[in-house]
Coordinates of C-alpha atoms in Angstrom, one line a residue:
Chain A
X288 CA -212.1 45.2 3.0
X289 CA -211.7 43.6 -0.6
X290 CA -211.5 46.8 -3.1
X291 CA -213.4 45.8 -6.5
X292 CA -214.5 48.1 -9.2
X293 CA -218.1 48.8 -9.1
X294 CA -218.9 47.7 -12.8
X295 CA -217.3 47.2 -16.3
X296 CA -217.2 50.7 -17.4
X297 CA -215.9 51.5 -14.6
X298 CA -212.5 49.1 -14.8
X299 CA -212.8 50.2 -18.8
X300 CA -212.3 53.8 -18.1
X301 CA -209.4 53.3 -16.1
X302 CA -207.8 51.2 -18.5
X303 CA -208.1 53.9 -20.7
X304 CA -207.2 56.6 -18.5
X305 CA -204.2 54.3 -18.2
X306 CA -203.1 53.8 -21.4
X307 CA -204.0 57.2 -23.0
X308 CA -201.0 59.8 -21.7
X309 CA -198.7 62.7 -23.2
X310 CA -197.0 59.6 -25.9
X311 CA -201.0 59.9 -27.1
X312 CA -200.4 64.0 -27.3
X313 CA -196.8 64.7 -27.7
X314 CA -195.5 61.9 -29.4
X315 CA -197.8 60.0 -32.2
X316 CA -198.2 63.1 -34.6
X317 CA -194.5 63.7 -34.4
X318 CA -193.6 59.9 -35.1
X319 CA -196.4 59.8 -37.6
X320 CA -194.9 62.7 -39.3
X321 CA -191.4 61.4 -39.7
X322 CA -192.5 58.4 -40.7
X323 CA -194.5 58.7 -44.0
X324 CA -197.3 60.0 -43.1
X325 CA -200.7 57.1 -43.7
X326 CA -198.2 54.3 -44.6
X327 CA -196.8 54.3 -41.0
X328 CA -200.4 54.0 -39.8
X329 CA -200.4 50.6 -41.7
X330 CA -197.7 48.8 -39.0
X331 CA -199.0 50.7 -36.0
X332 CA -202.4 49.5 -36.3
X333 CA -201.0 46.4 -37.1
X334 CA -198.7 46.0 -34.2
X335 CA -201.6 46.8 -32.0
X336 CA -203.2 43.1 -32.6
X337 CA -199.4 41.8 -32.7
X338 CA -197.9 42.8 -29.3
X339 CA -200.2 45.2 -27.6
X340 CA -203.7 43.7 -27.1
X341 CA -202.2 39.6 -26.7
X342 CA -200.0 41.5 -23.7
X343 CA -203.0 43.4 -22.7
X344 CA -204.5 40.1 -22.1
X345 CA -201.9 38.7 -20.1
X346 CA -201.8 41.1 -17.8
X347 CA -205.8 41.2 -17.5
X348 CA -205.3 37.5 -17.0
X349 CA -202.6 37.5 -14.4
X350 CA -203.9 40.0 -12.3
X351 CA -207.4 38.8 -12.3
X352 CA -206.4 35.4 -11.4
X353 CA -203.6 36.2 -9.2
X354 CA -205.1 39.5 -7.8
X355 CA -201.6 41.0 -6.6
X356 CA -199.5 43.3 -8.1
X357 CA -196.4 42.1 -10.5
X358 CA -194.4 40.8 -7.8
X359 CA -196.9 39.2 -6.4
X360 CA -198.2 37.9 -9.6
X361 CA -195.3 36.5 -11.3
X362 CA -194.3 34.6 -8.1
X363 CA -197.5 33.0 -8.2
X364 CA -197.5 31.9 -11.8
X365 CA -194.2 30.4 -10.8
X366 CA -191.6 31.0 -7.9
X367 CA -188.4 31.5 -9.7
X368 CA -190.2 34.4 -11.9
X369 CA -190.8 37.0 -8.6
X370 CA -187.4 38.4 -9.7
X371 CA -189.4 39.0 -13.4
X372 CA -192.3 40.7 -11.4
X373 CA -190.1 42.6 -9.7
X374 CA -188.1 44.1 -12.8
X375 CA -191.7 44.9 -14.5
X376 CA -192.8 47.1 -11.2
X377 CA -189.6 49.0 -10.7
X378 CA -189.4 49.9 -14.4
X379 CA -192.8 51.3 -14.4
X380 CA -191.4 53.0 -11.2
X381 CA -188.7 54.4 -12.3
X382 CA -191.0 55.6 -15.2
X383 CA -193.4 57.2 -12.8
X384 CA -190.4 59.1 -11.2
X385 CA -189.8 61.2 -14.1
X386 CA -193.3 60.9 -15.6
X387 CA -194.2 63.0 -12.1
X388 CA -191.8 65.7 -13.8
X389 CA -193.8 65.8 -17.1
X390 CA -197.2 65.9 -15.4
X391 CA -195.6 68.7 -13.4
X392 CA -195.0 70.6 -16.6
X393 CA -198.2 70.0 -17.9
X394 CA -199.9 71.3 -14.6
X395 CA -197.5 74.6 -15.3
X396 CA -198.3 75.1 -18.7
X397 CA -202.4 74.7 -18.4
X398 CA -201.8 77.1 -15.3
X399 CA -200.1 79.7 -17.5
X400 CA -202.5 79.3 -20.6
X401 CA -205.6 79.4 -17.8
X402 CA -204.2 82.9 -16.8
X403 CA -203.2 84.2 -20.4
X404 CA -207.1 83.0 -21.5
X405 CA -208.7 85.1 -18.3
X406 CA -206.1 87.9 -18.1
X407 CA -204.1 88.6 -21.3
X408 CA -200.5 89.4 -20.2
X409 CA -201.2 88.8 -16.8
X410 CA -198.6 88.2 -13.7
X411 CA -197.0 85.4 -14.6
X412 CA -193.5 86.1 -12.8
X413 CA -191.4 84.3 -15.6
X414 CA -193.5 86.2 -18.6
X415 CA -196.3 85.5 -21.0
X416 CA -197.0 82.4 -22.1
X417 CA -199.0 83.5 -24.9
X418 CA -195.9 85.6 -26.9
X419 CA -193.8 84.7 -30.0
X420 CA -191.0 83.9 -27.1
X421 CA -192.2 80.6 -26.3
X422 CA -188.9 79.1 -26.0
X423 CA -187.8 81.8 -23.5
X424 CA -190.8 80.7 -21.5
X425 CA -189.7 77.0 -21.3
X426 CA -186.2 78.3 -20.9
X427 CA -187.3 80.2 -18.1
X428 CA -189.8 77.9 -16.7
X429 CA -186.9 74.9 -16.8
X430 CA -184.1 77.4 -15.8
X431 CA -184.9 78.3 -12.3
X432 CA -185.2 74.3 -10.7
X433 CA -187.7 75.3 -7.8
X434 CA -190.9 75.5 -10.7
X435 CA -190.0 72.1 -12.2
X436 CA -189.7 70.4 -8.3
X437 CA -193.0 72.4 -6.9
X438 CA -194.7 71.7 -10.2
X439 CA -193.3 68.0 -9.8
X440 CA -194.6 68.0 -6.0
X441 CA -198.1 68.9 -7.2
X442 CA -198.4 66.1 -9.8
X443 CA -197.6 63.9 -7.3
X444 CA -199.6 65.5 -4.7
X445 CA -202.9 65.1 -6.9
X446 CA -202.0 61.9 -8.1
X447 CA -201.8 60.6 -4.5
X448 CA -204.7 62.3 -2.9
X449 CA -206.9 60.2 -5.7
X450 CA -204.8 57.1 -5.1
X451 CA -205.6 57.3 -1.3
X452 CA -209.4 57.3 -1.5
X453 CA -209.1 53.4 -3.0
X454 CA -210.5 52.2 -6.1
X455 CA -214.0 53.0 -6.4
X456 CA -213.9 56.8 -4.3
X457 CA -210.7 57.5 -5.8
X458 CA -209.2 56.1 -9.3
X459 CA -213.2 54.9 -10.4
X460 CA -214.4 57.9 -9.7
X461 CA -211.7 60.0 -11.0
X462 CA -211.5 58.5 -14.3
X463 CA -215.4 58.6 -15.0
X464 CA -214.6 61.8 -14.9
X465 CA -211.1 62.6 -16.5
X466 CA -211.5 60.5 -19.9
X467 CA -214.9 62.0 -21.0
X468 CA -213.9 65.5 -20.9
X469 CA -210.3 64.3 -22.1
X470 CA -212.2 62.5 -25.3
X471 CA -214.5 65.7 -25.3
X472 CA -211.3 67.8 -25.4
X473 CA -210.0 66.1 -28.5
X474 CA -212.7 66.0 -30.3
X475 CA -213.4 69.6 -30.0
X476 CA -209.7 70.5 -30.7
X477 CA -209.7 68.0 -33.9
X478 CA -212.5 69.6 -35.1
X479 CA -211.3 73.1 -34.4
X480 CA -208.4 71.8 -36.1
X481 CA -209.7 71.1 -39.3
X482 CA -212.3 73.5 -40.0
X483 CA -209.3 76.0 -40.0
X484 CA -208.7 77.5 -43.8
X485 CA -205.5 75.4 -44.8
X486 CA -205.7 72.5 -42.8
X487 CA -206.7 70.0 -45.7
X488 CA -202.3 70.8 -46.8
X489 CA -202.3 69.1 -43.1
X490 CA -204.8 66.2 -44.0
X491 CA -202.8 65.7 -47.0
X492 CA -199.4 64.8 -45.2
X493 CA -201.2 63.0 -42.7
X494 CA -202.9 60.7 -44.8
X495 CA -201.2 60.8 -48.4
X496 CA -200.1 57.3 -48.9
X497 CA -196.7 57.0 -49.5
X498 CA -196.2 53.4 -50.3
X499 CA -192.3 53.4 -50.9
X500 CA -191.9 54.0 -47.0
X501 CA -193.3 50.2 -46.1
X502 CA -190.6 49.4 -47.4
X503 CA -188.3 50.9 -44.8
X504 CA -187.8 48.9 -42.1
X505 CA -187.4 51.9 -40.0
X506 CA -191.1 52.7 -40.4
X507 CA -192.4 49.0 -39.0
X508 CA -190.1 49.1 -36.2
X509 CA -191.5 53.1 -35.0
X510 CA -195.2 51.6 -36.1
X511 CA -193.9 48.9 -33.3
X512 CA -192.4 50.9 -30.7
X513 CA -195.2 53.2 -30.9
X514 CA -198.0 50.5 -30.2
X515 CA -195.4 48.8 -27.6
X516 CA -195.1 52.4 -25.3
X517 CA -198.3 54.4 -26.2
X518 CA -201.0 51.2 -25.0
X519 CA -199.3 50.4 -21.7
X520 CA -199.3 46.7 -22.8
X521 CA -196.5 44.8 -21.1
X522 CA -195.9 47.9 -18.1
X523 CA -197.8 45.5 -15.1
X524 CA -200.1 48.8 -15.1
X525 CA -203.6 46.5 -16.4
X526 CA -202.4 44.0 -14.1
X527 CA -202.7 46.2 -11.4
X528 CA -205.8 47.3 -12.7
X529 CA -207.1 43.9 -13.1
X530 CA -206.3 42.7 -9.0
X531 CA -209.7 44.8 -8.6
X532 CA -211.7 43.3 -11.7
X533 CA -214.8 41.9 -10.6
X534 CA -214.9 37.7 -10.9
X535 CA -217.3 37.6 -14.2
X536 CA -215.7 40.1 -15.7
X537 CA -214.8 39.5 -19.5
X538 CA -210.8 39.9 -20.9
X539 CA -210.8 39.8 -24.4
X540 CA -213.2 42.3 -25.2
X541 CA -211.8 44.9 -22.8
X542 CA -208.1 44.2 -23.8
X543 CA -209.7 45.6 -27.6
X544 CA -211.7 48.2 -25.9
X545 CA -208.4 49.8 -24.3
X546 CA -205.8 48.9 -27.2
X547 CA -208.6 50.6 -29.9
X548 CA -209.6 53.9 -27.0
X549 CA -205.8 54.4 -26.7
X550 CA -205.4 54.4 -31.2
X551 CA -209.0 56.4 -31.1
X552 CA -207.3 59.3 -28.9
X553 CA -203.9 58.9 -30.7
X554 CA -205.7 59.7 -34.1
X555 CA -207.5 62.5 -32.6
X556 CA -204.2 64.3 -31.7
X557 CA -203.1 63.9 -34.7
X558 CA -205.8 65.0 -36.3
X559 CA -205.7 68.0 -33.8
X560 CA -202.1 69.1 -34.2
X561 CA -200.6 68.6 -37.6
X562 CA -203.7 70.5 -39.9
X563 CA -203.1 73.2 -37.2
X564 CA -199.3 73.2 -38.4
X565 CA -199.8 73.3 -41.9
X566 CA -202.8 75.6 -41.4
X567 CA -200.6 78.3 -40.0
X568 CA -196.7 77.8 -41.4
X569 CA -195.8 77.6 -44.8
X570 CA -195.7 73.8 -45.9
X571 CA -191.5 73.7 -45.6
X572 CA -191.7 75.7 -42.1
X573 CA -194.3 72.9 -40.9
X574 CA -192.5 70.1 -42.2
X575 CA -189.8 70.8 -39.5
X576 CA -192.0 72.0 -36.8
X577 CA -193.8 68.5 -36.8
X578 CA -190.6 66.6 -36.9
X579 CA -189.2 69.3 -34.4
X580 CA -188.1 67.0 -31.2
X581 CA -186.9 70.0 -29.0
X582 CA -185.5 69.7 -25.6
X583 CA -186.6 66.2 -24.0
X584 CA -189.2 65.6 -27.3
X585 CA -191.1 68.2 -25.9
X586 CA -190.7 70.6 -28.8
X587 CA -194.1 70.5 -30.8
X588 CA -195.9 70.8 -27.6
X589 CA -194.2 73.2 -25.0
X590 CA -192.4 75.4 -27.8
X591 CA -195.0 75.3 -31.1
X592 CA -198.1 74.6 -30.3
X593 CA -198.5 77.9 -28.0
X594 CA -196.6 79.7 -31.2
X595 CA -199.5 78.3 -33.4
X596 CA -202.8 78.6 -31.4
X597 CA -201.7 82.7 -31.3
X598 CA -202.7 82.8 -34.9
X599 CA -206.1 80.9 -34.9
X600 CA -208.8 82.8 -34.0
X601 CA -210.0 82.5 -30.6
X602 CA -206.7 80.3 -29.9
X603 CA -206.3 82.0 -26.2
X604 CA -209.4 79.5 -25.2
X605 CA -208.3 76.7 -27.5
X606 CA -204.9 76.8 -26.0
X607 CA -206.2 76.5 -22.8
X608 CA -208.2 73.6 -23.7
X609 CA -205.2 71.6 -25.4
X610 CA -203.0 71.9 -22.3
X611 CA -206.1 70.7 -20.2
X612 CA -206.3 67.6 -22.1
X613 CA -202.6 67.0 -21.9
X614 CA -202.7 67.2 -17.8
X615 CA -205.5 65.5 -17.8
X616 CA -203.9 62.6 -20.2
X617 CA -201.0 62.9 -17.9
X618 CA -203.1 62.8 -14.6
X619 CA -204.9 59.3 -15.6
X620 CA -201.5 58.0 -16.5
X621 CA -200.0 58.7 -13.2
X622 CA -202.4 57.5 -11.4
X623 CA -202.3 53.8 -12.7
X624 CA -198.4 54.3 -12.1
X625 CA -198.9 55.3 -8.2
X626 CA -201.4 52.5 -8.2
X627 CA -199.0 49.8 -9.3
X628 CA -196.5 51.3 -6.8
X629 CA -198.9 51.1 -3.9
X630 CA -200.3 47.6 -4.9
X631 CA -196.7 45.9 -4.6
X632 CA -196.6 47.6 -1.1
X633 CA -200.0 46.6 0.0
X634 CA -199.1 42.9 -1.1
X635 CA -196.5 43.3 1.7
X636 CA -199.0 43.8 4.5
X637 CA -198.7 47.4 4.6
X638 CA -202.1 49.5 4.7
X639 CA -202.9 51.6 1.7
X640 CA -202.4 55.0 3.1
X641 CA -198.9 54.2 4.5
X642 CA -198.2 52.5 0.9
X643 CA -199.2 55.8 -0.9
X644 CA -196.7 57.9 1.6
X645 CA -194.2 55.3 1.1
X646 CA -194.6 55.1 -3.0
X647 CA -195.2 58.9 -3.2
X648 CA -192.1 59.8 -1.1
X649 CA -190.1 57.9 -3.1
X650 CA -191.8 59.4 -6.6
X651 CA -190.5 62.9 -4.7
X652 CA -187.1 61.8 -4.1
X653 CA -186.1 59.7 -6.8
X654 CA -187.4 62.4 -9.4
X655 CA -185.9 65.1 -8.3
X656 CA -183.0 64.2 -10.0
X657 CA -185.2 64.5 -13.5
X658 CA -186.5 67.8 -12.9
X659 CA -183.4 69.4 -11.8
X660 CA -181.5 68.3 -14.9
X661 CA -182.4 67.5 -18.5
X662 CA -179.9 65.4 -19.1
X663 CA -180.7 62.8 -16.0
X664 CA -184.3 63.1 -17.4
X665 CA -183.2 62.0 -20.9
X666 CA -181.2 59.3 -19.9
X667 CA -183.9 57.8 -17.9
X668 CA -186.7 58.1 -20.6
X669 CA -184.2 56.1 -22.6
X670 CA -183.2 53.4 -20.2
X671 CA -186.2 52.7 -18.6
X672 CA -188.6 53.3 -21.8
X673 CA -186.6 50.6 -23.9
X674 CA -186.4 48.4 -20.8
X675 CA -190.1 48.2 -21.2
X676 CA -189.8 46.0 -24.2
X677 CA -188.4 43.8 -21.7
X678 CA -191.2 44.1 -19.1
X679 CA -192.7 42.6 -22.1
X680 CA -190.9 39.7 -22.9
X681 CA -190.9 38.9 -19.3
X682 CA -194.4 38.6 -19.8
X683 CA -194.6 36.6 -22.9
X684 CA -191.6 34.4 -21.2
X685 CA -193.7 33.6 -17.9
X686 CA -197.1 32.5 -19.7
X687 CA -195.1 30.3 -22.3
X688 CA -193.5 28.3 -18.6
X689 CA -196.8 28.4 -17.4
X690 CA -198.2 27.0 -20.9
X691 CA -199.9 29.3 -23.2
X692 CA -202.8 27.1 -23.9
X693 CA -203.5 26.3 -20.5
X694 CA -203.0 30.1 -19.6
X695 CA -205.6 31.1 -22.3
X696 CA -208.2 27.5 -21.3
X697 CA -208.0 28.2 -17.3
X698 CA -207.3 32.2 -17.0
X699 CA -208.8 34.0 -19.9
X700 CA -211.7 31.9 -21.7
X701 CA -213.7 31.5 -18.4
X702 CA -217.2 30.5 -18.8
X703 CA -218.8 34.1 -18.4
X704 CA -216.5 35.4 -21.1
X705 CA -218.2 37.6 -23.6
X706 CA -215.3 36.8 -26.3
X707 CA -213.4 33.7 -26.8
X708 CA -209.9 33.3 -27.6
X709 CA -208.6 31.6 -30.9
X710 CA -205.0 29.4 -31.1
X711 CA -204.2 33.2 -32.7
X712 CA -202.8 34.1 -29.2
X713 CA -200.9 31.1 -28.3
X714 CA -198.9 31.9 -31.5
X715 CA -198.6 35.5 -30.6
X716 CA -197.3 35.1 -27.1
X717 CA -195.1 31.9 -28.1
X718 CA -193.1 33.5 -31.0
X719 CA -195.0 36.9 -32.0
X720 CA -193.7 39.0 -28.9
X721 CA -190.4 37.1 -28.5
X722 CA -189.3 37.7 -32.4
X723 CA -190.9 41.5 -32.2
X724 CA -188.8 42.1 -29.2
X725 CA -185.9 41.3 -30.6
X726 CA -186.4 43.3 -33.4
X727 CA -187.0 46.1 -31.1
X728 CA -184.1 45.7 -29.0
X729 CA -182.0 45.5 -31.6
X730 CA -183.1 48.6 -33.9
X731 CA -183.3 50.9 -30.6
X732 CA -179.4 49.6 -29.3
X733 CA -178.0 49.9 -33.1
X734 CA -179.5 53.8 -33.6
X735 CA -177.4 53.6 -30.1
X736 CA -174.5 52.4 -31.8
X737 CA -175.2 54.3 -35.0
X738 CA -176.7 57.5 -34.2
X739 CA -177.0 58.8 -30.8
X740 CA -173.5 57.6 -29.4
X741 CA -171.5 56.5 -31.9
X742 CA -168.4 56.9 -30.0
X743 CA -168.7 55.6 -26.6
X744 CA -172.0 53.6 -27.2
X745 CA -170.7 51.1 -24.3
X746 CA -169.9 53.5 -21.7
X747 CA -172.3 53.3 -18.7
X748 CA -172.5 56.8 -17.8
X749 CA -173.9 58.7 -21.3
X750 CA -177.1 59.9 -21.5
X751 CA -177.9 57.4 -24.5
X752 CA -175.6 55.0 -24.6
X753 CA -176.4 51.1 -24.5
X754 CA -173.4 50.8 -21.8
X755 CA -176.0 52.8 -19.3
X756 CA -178.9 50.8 -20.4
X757 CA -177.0 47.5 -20.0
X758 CA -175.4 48.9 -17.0
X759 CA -178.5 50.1 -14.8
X760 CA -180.7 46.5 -16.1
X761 CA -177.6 44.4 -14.9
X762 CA -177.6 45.9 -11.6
X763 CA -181.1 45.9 -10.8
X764 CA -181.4 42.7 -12.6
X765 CA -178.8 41.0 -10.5
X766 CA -180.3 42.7 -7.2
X767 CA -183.9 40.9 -8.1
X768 CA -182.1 37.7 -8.7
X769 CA -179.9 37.7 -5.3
X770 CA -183.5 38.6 -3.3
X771 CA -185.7 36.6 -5.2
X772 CA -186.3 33.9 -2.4
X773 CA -186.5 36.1 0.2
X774 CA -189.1 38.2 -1.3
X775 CA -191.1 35.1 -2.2
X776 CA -190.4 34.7 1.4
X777 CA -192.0 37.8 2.5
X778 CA -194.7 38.0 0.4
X779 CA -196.4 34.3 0.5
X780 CA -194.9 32.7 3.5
X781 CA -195.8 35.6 5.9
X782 CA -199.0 36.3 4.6
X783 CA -199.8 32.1 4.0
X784 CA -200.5 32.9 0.5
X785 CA -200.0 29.1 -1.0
X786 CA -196.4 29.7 -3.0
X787 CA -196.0 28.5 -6.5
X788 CA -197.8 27.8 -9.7
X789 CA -201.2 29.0 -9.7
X790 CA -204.0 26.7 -11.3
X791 CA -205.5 23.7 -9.0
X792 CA -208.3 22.9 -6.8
X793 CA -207.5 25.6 -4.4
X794 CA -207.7 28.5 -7.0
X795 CA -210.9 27.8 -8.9
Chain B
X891 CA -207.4 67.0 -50.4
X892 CA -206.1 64.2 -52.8
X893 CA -208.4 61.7 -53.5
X894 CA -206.0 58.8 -52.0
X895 CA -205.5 61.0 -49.1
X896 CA -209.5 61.0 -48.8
X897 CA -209.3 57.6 -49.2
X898 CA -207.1 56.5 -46.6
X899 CA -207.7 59.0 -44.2
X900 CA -211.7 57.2 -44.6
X901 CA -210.1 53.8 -44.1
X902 CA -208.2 54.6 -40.8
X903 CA -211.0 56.6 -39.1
X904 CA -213.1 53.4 -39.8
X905 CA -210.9 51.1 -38.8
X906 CA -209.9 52.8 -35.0
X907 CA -212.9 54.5 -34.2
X908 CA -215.4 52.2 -36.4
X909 CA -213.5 49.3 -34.4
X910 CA -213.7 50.9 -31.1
X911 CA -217.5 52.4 -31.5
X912 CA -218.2 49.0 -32.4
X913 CA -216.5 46.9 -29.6
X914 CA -218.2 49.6 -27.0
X915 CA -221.6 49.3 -28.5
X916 CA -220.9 45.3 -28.0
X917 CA -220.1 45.5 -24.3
X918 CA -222.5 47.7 -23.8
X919 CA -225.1 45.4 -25.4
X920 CA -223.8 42.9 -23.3
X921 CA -223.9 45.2 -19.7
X922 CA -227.3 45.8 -20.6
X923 CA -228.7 42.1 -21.3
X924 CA -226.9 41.0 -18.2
X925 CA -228.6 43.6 -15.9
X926 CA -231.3 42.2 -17.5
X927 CA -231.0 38.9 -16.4
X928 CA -229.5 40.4 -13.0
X929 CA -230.8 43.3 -12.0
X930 CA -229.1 43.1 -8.7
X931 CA -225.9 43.7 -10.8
X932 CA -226.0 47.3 -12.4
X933 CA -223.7 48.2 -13.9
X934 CA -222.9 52.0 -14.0

């Protein structure tokens, strides 16, 4: 039976549920924080018309038209790109492996704060959450391997049991669900946030225009990174999404719908966390807790924000609610991850429910590794999180073979579109995303060279070195490459899907 | 507050929530004329 979402809102809501994750939580305030404040809002809303929404509408394009997953899809925008497809779905997998972890942590700490709120000091085994000794907590938590691999084992449990009720029982219904109590969430912590005696210090830094930082080049390319990671543009995550679009649906106008949903959340958090800082610390003391990466940039959330919510009032149940909406964040993400997992599977021949034991297994096993040891976790948040600006050009790359005008005339202006396109996009795609890629590259592999490794920036096996991200792309690269014809094999031949460039008689 | 910080802090929330209020309260407008024209097509 042909899976298709039961309405608009429906595909809208996972798009969202998709796109807003922890980044939304954990990351934006503290990025937003080190990088002057309002005038780093100027390039991240920026870059969200630049690179995120025209990739946003690729992927709504390729996997409506296509309606396979990214293997799937780039081999039948054209042949010799499966090995493209293939490198955009095992990123986002190798992602997923470790992004298990995180929802695992998330799952433990909204445990903890739910039995702190309903029994102060109660039986946790490794102590109370809710005590000035958050950091012994993590420690703890972290420290003893089985938590992190059971909580790990129930992100992926949950994020599996949706995925195996299909698209409308499980991911529809899921996400009608998870992103209105998720928006409800932030809302109410924002507004907890700044009604809090002190907080307009914290409105202040966040939105004090300090003009000298657009001049720092540093600022547009964290304003670009930041719209590139926190939207999902360019992952093959709305392309999965889109396999199950209905046929009239529109692109455009959900492609703006997700991109904006994603920057509304983002500001919420924002908006939630730092007056909350500056509310409760005095202004130096909150200057570093904001910026404060801590152990796998986990600082501000895992180690502060449980420190900070013990000096508002009624902060036991406000606690509880932020790490809600972080699992929750992190739940919606996963799912779209399993999803795009299972869809290159099912493309295969493989039923669903042998795909989801098959993806999820390998979820188990491959991120084990990440929540046994920090340092494995680190280095693959770097090399799989920067090879996503390559997942990107990948994208840009196949639609400018394809033709970018034809791409937008015959896959995303269809007659029952709501919005049209203007000659905006071709440009975008044609140079926009290749010349912002670059960019990216290059700033994340020079603080590389600069800043993180400065010694051995070319050895393979540091955590952060670009030697480990050029070393772990080649190989996988290079595999893709070497099977590239017969996976074409096995997925079009066996199945007598037509091969080859999409577009035709046959296709409309 | 400082007033600049007022003032931008006015200009963002407009520009991402403003922009995404608006763009919902488009598709919805849409959804709503096309079960309109469809009814056998609800949608939600």
């Amino acid at each position: 039976m042909k899976e298709i979402f039961t309405s608009r809102w429906s595909l809208l809501l996972a798009a969202l549920g998709m796109a807003i994750g922890t980044g939304n939580i954990w990351r934006f305030p503290r990025v937003v924080a080190q990088n002057g404040g309002a005038a780093f809002l100027i390039p991240w809303f920026l870059f969200l018309f630049l690179w995120s929404i025209p990739l946003l509408i690729v992927e709504f394009g390729m996997g409506k038209k296509t309606r396979m997953g990214t293997i799937g899809a780039f081999g039948r925008m054209n042949p010799r790109n499966t090995w493209m497809g293939g490198f955009v779905g095992l990123c986002t997998l190798a992602i997923t492996f470790y992004y298990c972890v995180v929802t695992g942590w998330c799952f433990r700490y909204c445990l903890a704060s739910l039995i702190d709120m309903v029994a102060p000091g109660g039986p946790l085994p490794m102590g109370n959450l809710w005590c000035a000794e958050t950091t012994v907590f993590w420690t703890a938590f972290t420290g003893t391997k089985w938590q992190p691999v059971l909580f790990h084992l129930a992100g992926i449990l949950t994020g599996s049991w949706i995925i195996y009720h299909g698209v409308v029982r499980g991911i529809e219904r899921a996400n009608r669900l998870l992103i209105p109590i998720l928006f409800v969430l932030l809302v109410i912590a924002a507004v907890r946030a700044v009604s809090l005696p002190g907080a307009a210090e914290g409105l202040n830094f966040l939105f004090e225009p300090r003009w000298g930082e657009l001049l720092n080049y540093r600022v547009w390319l964290e304003g670009l990174s930041q719209s590139a990671w926190s939207t999902g543009a360019g992952w093959g995550l709305i392309l999965t999404y889109a396999v199950y679009m209905r046929k009239n649906d529109d692109i455009v106008a959900n492609s703006f719908l997700a991109g904006l949903g994603n920057n509304s959340a983002s500001l919420l958090a924002a908006i939630a966390i730092i007056p909350t800082v500056f509310a409760v610390l005095p202004a130096e003391q909150a200057l570093s807790v904001v910026t404060d990466t801590g152990p796998a940039s986990t600082g501000l959330t895992f180690i502060w924000i449980p420190r900070l919510f013990e000096q508002v009032s009624g902060g036991r149940y406000f606690l509880f609610l932020f790490f809600l909406a972080l699992a929750i964040a992190a739940l919606s993400s996963l799912i779209s991850m399993i999803e795009l997992g299972t869809r290159i599977v099912m493309d295969f021949g493989i039923s669903r429910h042998r795909g989801i034991v098959i993806v999820g297994s390998a979820c188990f096993l491959f991120g084990l590794p990440s929540a046994i040891s920090p340092a494995f976790f680190q280095n693959q948040d770097w090399v799989w999180s920067v090879g996503l600006l390559l997942s990107g050009l990948f994208f840009s790359a196949t639609v400018i073979r394809y033709g970018v005008d034809r791409f937008r005339r015959e896959l995303v202006d269809c007659p029952d579109s709501d919005m049209k396109l203007g000659p905006l996009f071709n440009f975008a795609v044609k140079f926009l995303i290749p010349i912002e890629f670059l960019a990216m590259l290059g700033w994340w592999f020079t603080q590389a060279i600069l800043r993180f490794d400065p010694e051995r920036w070319w050895h393979p096996f540091r955590t952060f070195s670009v030697g480990t991200c050029m070393f772990q792309w080649g190989i996988l690269i290079l595999i893709l490459v070497v099977l590239n014809r017969p996976i074409r094999r096995l997925l079009f031949e066996r199945n007598g899907i037509p091969a080859g460039r999409i577009g035709g008689k046959e296709h409309q | 507050m400082t007033v600049p910080a007022i003032v931008m802090m006015i200009v963002f929330c407009s520009l991402v929530w403003g922009g995404f209020l608006s763009f919902l309260s488009f598709v919805w407008r849409i959804e709503k004329r096309k079960t309109k024209d469809r009814p056998e097509e609800r949608s939600f």
